[in-house]
Coordinates of C-alpha atoms and ligand atoms in Angstrom, one line a residue:
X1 CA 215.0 53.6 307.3
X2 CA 212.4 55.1 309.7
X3 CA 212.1 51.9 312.1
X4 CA 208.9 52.7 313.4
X5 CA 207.4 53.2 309.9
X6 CA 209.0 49.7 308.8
X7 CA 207.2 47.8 311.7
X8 CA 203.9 49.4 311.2
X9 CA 204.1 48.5 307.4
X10 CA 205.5 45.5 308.6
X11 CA 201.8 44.2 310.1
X12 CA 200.0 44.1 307.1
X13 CA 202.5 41.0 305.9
X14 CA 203.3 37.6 308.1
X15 CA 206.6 38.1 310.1
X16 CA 207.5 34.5 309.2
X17 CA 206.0 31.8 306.3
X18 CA 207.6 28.4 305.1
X19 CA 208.0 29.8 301.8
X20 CA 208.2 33.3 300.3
X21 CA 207.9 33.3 296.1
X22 CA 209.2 35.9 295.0
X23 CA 207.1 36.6 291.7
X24 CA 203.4 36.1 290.7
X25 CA 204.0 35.7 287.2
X26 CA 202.1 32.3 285.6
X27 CA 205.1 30.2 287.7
X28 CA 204.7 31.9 291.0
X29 CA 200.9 32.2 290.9
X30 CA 201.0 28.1 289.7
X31 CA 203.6 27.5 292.3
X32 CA 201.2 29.0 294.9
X33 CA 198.2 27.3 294.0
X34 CA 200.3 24.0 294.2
X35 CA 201.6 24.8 297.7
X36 CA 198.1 26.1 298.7
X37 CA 197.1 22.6 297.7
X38 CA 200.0 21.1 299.9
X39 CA 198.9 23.2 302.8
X40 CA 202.4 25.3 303.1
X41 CA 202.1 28.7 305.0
X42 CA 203.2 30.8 301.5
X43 CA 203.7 34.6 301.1
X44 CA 203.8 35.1 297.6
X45 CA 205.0 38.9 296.6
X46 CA 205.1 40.7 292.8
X47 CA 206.5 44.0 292.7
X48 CA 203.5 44.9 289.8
X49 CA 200.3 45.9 290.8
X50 CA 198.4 44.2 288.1
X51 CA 199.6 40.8 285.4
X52 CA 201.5 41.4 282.5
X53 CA 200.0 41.8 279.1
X54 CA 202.5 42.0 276.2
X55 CA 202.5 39.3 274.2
X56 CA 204.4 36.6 275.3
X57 CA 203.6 32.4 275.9
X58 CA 201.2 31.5 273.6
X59 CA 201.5 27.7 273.3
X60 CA 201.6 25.0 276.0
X61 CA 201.2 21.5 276.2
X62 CA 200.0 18.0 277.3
X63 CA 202.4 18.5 280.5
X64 CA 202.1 22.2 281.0
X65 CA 197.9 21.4 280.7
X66 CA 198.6 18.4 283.7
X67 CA 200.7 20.6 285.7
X68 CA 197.8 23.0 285.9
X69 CA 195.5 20.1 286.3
X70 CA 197.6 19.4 289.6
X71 CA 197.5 23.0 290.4
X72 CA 193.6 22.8 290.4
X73 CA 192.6 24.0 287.1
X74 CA 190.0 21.9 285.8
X75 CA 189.3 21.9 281.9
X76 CA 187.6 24.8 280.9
X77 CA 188.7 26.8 283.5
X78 CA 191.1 29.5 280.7
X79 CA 190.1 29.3 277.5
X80 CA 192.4 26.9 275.0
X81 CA 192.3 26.3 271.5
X82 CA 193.5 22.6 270.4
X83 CA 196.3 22.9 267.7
X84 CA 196.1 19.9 265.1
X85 CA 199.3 20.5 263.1
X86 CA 202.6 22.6 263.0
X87 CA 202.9 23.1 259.2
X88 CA 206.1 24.3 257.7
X89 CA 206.2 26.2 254.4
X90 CA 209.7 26.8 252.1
X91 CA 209.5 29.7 249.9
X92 CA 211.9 26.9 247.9
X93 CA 209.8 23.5 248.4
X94 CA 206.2 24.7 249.5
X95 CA 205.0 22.8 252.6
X96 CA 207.6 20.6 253.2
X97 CA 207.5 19.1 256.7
X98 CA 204.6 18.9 259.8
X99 CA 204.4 17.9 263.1
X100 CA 200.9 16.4 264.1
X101 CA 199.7 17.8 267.3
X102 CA 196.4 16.3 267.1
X103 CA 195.1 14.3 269.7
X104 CA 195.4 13.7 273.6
X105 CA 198.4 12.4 275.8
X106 CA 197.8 11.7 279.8
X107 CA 194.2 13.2 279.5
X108 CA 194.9 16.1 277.5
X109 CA 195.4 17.8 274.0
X110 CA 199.1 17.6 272.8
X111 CA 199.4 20.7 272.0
X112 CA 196.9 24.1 272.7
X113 CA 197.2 27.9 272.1
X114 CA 195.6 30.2 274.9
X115 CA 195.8 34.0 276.2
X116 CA 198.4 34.0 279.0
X117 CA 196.7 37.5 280.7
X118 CA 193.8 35.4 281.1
X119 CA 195.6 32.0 282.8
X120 CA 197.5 34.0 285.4
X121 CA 194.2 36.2 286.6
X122 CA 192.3 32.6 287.0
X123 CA 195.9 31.3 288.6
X124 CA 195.6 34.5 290.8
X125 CA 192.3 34.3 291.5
X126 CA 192.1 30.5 292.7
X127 CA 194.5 31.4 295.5
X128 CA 191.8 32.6 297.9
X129 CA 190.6 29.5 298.3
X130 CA 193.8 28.8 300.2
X131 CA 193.6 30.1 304.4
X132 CA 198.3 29.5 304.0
X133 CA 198.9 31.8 301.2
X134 CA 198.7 35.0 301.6
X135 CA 199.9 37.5 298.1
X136 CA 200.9 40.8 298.7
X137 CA 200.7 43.0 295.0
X138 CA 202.8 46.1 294.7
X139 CA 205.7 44.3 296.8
X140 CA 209.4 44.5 296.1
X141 CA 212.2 42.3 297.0
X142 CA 215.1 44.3 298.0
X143 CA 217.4 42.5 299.3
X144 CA 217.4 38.7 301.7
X145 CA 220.0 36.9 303.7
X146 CA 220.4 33.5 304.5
X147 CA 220.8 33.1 308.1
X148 CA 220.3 30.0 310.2
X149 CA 217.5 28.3 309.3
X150 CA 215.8 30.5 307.3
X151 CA 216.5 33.2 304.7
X152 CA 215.3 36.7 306.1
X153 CA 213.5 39.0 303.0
X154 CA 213.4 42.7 303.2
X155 CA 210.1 44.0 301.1
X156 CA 209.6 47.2 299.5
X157 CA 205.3 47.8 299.9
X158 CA 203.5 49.8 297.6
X159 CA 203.7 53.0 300.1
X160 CA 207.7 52.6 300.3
X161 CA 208.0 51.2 303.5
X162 CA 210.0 47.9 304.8
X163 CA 209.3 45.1 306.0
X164 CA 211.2 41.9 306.8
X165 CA 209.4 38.4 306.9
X166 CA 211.1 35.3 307.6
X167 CA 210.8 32.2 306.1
X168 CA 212.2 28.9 305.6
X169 CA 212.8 29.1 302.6
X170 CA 212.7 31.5 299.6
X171 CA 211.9 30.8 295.9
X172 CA 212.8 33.3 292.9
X173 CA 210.2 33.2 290.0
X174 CA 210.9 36.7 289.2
X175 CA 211.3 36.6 285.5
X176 CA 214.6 36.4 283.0
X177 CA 216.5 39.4 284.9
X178 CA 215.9 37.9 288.7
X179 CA 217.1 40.1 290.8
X180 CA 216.9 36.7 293.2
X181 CA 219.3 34.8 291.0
X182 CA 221.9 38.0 290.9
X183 CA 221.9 37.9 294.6
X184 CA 222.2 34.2 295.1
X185 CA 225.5 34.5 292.6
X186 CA 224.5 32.3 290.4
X187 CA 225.7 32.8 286.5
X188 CA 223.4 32.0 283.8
X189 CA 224.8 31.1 281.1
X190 CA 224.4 30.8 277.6
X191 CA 223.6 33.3 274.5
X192 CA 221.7 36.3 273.3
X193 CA 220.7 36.6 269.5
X194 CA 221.5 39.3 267.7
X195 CA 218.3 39.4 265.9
X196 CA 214.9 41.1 267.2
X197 CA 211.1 39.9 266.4
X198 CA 208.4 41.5 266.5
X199 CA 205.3 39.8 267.7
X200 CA 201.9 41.1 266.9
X201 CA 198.6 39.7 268.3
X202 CA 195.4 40.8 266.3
X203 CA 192.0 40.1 266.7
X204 CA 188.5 40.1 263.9
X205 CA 190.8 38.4 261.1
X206 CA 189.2 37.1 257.9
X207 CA 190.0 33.4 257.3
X208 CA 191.9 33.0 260.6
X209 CA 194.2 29.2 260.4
X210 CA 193.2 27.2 263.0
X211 CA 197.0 25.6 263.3
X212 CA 200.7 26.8 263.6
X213 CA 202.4 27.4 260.3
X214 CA 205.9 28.7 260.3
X215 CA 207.0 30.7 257.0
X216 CA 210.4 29.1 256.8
X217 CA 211.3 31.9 254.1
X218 CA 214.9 33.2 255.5
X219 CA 214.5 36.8 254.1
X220 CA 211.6 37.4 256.4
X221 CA 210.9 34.0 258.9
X222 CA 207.1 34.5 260.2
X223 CA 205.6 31.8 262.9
X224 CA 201.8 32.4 262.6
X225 CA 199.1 31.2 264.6
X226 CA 195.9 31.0 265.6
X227 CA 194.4 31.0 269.5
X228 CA 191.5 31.5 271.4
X229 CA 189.0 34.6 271.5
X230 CA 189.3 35.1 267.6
X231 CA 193.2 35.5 267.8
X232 CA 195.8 35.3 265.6
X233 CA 199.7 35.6 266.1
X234 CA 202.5 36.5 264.4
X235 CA 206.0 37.0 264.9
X236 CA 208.0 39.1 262.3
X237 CA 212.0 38.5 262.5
X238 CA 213.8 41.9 261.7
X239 CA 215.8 42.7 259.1
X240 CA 219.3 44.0 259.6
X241 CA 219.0 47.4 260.3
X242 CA 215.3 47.6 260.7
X243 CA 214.6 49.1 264.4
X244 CA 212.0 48.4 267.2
X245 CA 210.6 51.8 266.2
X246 CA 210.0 51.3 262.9
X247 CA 208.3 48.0 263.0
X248 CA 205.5 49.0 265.6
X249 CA 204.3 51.8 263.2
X250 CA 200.7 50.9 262.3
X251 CA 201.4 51.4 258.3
X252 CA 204.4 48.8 258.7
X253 CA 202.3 46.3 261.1
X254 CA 199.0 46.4 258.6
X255 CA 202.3 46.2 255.6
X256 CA 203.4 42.9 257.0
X257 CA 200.1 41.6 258.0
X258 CA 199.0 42.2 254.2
X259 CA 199.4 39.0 252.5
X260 CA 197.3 37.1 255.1
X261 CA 194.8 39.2 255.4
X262 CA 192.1 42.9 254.4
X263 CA 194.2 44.5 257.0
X264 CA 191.3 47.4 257.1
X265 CA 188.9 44.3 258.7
X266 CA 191.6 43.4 261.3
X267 CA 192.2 45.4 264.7
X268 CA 195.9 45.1 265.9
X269 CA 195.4 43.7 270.2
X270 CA 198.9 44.1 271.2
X271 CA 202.8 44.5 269.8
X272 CA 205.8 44.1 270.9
X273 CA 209.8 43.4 269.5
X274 CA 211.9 40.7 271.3
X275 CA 215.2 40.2 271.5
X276 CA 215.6 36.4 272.0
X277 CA 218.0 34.4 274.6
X278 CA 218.9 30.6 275.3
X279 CA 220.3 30.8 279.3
X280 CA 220.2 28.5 281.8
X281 CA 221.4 28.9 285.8
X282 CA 224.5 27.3 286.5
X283 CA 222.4 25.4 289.6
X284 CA 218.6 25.9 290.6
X285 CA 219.4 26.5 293.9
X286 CA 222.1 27.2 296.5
X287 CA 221.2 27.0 299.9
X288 CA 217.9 27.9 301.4
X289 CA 217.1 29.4 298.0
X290 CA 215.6 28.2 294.8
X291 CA 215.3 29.4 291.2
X292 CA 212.2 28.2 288.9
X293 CA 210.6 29.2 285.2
X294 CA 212.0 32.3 283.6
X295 CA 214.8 33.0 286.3
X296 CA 216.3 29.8 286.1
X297 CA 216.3 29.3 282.4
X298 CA 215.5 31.2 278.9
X299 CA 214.8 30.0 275.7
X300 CA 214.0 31.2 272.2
X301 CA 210.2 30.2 272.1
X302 CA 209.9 28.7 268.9
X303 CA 209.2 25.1 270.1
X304 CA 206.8 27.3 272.5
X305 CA 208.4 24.9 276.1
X306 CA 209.5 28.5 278.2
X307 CA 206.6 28.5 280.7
X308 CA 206.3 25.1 279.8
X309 CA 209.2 24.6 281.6
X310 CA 209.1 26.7 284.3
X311 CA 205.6 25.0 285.4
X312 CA 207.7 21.8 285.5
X313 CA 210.0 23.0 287.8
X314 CA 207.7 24.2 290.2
X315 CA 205.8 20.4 289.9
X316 CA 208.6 19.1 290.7
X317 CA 210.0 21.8 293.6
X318 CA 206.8 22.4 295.5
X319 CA 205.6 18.6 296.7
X320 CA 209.3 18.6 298.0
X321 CA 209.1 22.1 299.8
X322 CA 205.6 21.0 301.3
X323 CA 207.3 17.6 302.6
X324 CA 210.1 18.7 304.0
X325 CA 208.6 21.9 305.7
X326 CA 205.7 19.3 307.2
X327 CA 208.8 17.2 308.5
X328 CA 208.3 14.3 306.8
X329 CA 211.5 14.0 304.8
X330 CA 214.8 15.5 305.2
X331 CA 215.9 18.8 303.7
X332 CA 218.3 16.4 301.7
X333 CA 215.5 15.6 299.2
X334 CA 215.5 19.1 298.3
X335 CA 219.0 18.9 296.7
X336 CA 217.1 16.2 294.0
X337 CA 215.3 19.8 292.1
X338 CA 218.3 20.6 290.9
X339 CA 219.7 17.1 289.8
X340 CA 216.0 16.0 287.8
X341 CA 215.3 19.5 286.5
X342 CA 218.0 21.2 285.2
X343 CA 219.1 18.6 282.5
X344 CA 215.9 18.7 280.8
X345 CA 215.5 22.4 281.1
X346 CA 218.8 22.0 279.3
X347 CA 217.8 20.0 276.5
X348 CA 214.7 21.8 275.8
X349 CA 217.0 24.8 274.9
X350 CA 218.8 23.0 272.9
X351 CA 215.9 21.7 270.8
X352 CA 214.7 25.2 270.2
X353 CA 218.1 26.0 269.5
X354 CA 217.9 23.3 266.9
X355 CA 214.6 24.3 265.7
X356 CA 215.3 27.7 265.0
X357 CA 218.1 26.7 262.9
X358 CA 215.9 23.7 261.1
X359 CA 213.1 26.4 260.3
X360 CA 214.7 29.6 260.0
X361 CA 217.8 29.3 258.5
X362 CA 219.7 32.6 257.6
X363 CA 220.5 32.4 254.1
X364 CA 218.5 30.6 251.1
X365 CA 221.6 28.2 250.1
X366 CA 221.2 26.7 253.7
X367 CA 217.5 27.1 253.5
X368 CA 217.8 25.3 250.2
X369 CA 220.0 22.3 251.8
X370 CA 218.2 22.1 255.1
X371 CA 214.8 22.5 254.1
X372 CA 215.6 19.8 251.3
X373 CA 217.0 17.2 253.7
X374 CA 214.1 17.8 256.0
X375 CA 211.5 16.8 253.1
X376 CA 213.2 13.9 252.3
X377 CA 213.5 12.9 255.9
X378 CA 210.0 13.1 256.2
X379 CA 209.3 10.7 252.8
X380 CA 211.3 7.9 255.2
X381 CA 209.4 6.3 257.6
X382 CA 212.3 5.5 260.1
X383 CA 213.5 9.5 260.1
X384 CA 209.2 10.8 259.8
X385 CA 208.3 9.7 263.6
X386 CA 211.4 12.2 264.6
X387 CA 209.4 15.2 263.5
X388 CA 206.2 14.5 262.3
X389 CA 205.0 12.5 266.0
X390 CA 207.7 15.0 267.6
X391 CA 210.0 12.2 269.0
X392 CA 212.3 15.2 269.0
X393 CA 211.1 16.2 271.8
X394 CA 213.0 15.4 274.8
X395 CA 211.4 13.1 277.0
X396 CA 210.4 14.5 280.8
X397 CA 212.5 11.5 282.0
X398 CA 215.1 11.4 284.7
X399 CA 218.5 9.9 284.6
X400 CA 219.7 10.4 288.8
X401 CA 217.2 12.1 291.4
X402 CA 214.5 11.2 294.0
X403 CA 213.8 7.5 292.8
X404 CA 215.2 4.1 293.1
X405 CA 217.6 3.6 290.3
X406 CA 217.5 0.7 287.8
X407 CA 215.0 -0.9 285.0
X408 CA 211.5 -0.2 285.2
X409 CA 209.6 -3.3 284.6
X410 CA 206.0 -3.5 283.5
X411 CA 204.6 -0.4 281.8
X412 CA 206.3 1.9 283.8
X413 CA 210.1 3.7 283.6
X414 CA 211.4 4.6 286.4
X415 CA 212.4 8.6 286.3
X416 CA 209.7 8.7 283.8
X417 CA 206.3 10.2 284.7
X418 CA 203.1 8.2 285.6
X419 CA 200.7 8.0 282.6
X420 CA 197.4 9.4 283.2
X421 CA 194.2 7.6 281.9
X422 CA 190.9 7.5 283.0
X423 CA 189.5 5.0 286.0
X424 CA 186.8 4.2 288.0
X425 CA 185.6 2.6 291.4
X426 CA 183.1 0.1 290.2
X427 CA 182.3 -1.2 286.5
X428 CA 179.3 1.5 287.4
X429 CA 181.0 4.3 288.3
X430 CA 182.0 7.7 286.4
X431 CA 185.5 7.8 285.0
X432 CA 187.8 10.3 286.5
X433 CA 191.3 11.4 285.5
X434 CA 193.8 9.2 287.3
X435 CA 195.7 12.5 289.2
X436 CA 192.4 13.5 290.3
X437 CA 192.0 10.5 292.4
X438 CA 195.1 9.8 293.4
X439 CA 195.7 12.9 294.7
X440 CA 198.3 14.8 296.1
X441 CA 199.7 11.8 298.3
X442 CA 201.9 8.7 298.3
X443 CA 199.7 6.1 296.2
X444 CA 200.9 2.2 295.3
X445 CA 199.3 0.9 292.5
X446 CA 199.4 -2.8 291.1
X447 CA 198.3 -3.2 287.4
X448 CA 195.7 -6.4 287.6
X449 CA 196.7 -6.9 291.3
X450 CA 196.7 -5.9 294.7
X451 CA 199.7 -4.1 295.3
X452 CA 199.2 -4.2 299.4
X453 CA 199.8 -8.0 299.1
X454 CA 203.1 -7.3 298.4
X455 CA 204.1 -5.5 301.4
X456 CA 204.9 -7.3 304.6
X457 CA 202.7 -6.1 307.3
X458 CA 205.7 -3.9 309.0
X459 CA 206.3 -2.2 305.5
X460 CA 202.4 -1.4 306.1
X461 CA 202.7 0.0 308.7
X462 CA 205.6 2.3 307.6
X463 CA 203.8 3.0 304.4
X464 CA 200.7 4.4 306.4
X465 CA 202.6 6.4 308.4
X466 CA 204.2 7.5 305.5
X467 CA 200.7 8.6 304.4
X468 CA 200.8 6.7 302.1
Ligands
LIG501 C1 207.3 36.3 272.4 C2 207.3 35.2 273.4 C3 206.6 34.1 273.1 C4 206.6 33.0 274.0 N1 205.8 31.9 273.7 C5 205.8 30.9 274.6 C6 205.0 29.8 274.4 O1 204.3 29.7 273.4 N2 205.0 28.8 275.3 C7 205.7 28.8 276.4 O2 205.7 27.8 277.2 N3 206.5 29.9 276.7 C8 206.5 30.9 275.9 N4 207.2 32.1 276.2 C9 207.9 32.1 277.5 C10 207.0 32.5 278.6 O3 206.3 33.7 278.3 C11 207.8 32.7 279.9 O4 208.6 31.6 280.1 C12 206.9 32.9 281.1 O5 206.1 34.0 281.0 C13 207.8 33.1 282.3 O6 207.0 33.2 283.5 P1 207.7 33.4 284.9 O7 206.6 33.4 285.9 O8 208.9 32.5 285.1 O9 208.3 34.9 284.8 P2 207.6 36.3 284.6 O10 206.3 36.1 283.9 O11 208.6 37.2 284.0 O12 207.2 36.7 286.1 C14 208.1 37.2 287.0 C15 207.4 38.1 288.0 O13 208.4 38.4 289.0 C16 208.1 39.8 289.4 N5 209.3 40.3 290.0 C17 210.5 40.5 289.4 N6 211.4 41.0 290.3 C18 210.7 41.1 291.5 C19 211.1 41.6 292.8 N7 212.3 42.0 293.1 N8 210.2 41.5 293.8 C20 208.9 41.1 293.5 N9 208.5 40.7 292.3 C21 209.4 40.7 291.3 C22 207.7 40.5 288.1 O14 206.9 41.6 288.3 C23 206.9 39.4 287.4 O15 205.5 39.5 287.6 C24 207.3 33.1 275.3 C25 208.0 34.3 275.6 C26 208.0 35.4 274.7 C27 208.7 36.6 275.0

């Protein structure tokens, strides 16, 4: 390397941050804006010059929609689409099963379709607002070592020079084939489907549905939906032996798209074929290093949780990072990420694991028995609630991590996540969201008390200090 060409390069970046996220994909950019919030000195780096925009997350919800709350989205602020129902149809039994999506939980819609190009420039662009993070496009990560007490991060810049930054420590949100996770050594385990998809997203079409329906039919399975700006998606499961190249031609695209709509009326926005995976990293961090969203864990997307996911992680990782680099807790806490994250990153695979074999099933004799037992489960009113109000879903609850073990009492569990309603100062004041006004820090709340009283005047104390 020419060293004096490396240091000039070099001045354009920070020599040393707390953090350096590596990756400005919807996770980075939403981890950035929360430790932007939490005032942490943050490099964030992508090696692409611009967002990606091939079809990919389509679907997130009430949590995802909080998270981004948190991260300083207000409503309105990307454009979503409410979804009221997830319909399924049997080429056997008609429509045979639903999940109702309508509605709001902790302050927002269940469950909303939106254009992910659009949330990562508006996750992008909120970031100048914040004098600690700094993003640097066009910027690779070559190669970092752990040493002392920090991680040291070599940076390929859009001309091809170097330059090494420092920092405390170093978070890997660089997509499915992080180069961050290889490096750490971590395996990620799991399975990739033989099968490909093809996902088309087209805009002007007659009729459009304004839900999810999937087309349970197991010679051709077809999740179609609508979304935001006049869209509507599709995804189109190969057949054996059909290829990648084959399916994108426009006379096969406006073939498949035929018996929804006058494919002469509809313009085709964007395709692409998928092969699907269901990984997860053996840990979500070793060291001074952590893993979040795509690196750390893939899944199929049809119970759309993939970014979902990821944007828990980074809730969960980023309040830590921003305490424990401001010295008020011990690096130890860190080590909970892993311990509350990964099990329910875990599960959520599974479920779509689950779902994919519940919906799609490959042949029509187990489309004919699964299909059939899921339309009589539905006609039961103890097995309905599983699907139909989605009690299938895990629940973002801990079992072990940063919390006091043992029953909750009163409304709330403990591992499980504060509610969010609305409240207000004074019978006279506006309602707000809860988050919004408790904010980032340590809050105690008493339900129809003061919970103050119940500290003794030395726990006060500590609690202030605490900033609490
Ligand atoms: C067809 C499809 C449908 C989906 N539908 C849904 C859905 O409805 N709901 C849902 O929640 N999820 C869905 N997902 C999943 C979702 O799209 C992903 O989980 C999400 O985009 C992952 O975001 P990320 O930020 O973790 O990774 P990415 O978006 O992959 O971002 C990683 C970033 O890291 C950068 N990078 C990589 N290596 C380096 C390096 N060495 N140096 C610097 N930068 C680097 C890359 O350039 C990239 O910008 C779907 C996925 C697909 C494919």
């Amino acid at each position: 390397m020419n060293r004096a060409h490396a240091t000039a390069a070099a001045a354009a970046l920070p020599a040393s941050v707390d953090v350096l996220l590596v990756g400005l994909g919807p996770v980075g950019a939403a981890a950035a804006n929360l430790l932007g919030r939490y005032g942490v000195r943050t490099l964030a780096i992508d090696k692409a010059a611009e967002v990606f925009t091939m079809p990919r997350a389509i679907a997130l919800d009430n949590e995802a929609l909080r998270i981004l709350q948190l991260a300083g989205l207000e409503d309105g602020a990307f454009a979503t689409h409410a979804i009221a129902k997830v319909q399924m149809h049997s080429p056997l039994f008609g429509p045979y099963a639903r999940a109702n999506t309508a509605g709001d939980l902790d302050g927002h819609p269940r469950l909303v379709t939106f254009y992910q190009p659009e949330l990562e420039r508006v996750l992008r662009e909120r970031l100048a607002q914040y004098a600690c993070v700094q993003t640097a496009l066009s910027t690779e990560l070559v190669d970092y070592a752990e040493r002392g007490d920090g991680v040291t991060a070599t940076l390929k810049q859009a001309d091809g020079t170097l330059a090494t930054v420092r920092a405390r420590y170093l978070v890997g949100v660089d997509g499915a084939g992080s180069p961050v996770r290889q490096r750490a050594g971590l395996g990620f385990e799991g399975k990739t489907f033989s099968e490909d998809w093809l996902v088309v997203d087209a805009i002007g079409v007659p009729d459009p549905i304004d839900h999810v329906e999937f087309i349970c039919d197991p010679r051709r399975p077809t999740p179609h939906m609508g979304a935001p700006g006049g869209r509507q998606r599709w995804e189109f499961k190969l057949a054996p032996g059909e290829t990648r190249e084959q399916m994108e031609r426009p006379e096969q695209i406006r073939a498949l798209l035929a018996p929804w709509c006058d494919t002469k009326l509809v313009t085709v926005e964007r395709t692409a074929v998928y092969r699907f995976h269901a990984r997860i990293v053996e840990r979500f961090s070793r060291g001074r290093v952590f893993l979040a969203g795509d690196a750390a864990h893939i899944t199929p997307p049809f119970v759309g949780q993939g970014l979902v996911a990821g944007l828990r992680d980074v809730a969960n990782l980023s309040w830590k990072l921003a305490w424990v680099v401001h010295g008020r807790a011990a690096p130890a806490i860190l080590d909970s990420y892993d311990t509350e994250r990964r099990p329910h990153a875990k599960s959520i695979v599974r479920m779509a694991l689950l779902m994919g074999r519940l919906v799609m099933p490959a042949n029509r004799l187990t489309a004919l028995g699964v299909h059939g037992l899921m339309a009589l489960l539905q006609r039961l009113p103890v097995t309905r609630a599983w699907f139909q109000d989605l009690k299938i879903k895990p629940l973002n609850r801990f079992g072990r991590g940063l919390f006091q073990p043992g029953a909750g009492r009163a409304r709330l569990v403990r591992g499980g996540l504060l509610p969010q309603g609305l409240v207000r100062a004074s019978p006279d004041a506006a309602c707000q969201p809860s988050d919004d006004v408790l904010g980032p820090q340590l809050n105690l709340i008493g339900f129809g008390c003061d919970a103050q009283a119940a500290l003794s005047p030395a726990l006060r104390e500590r609690w202030r200090r605490a900033g609490g």
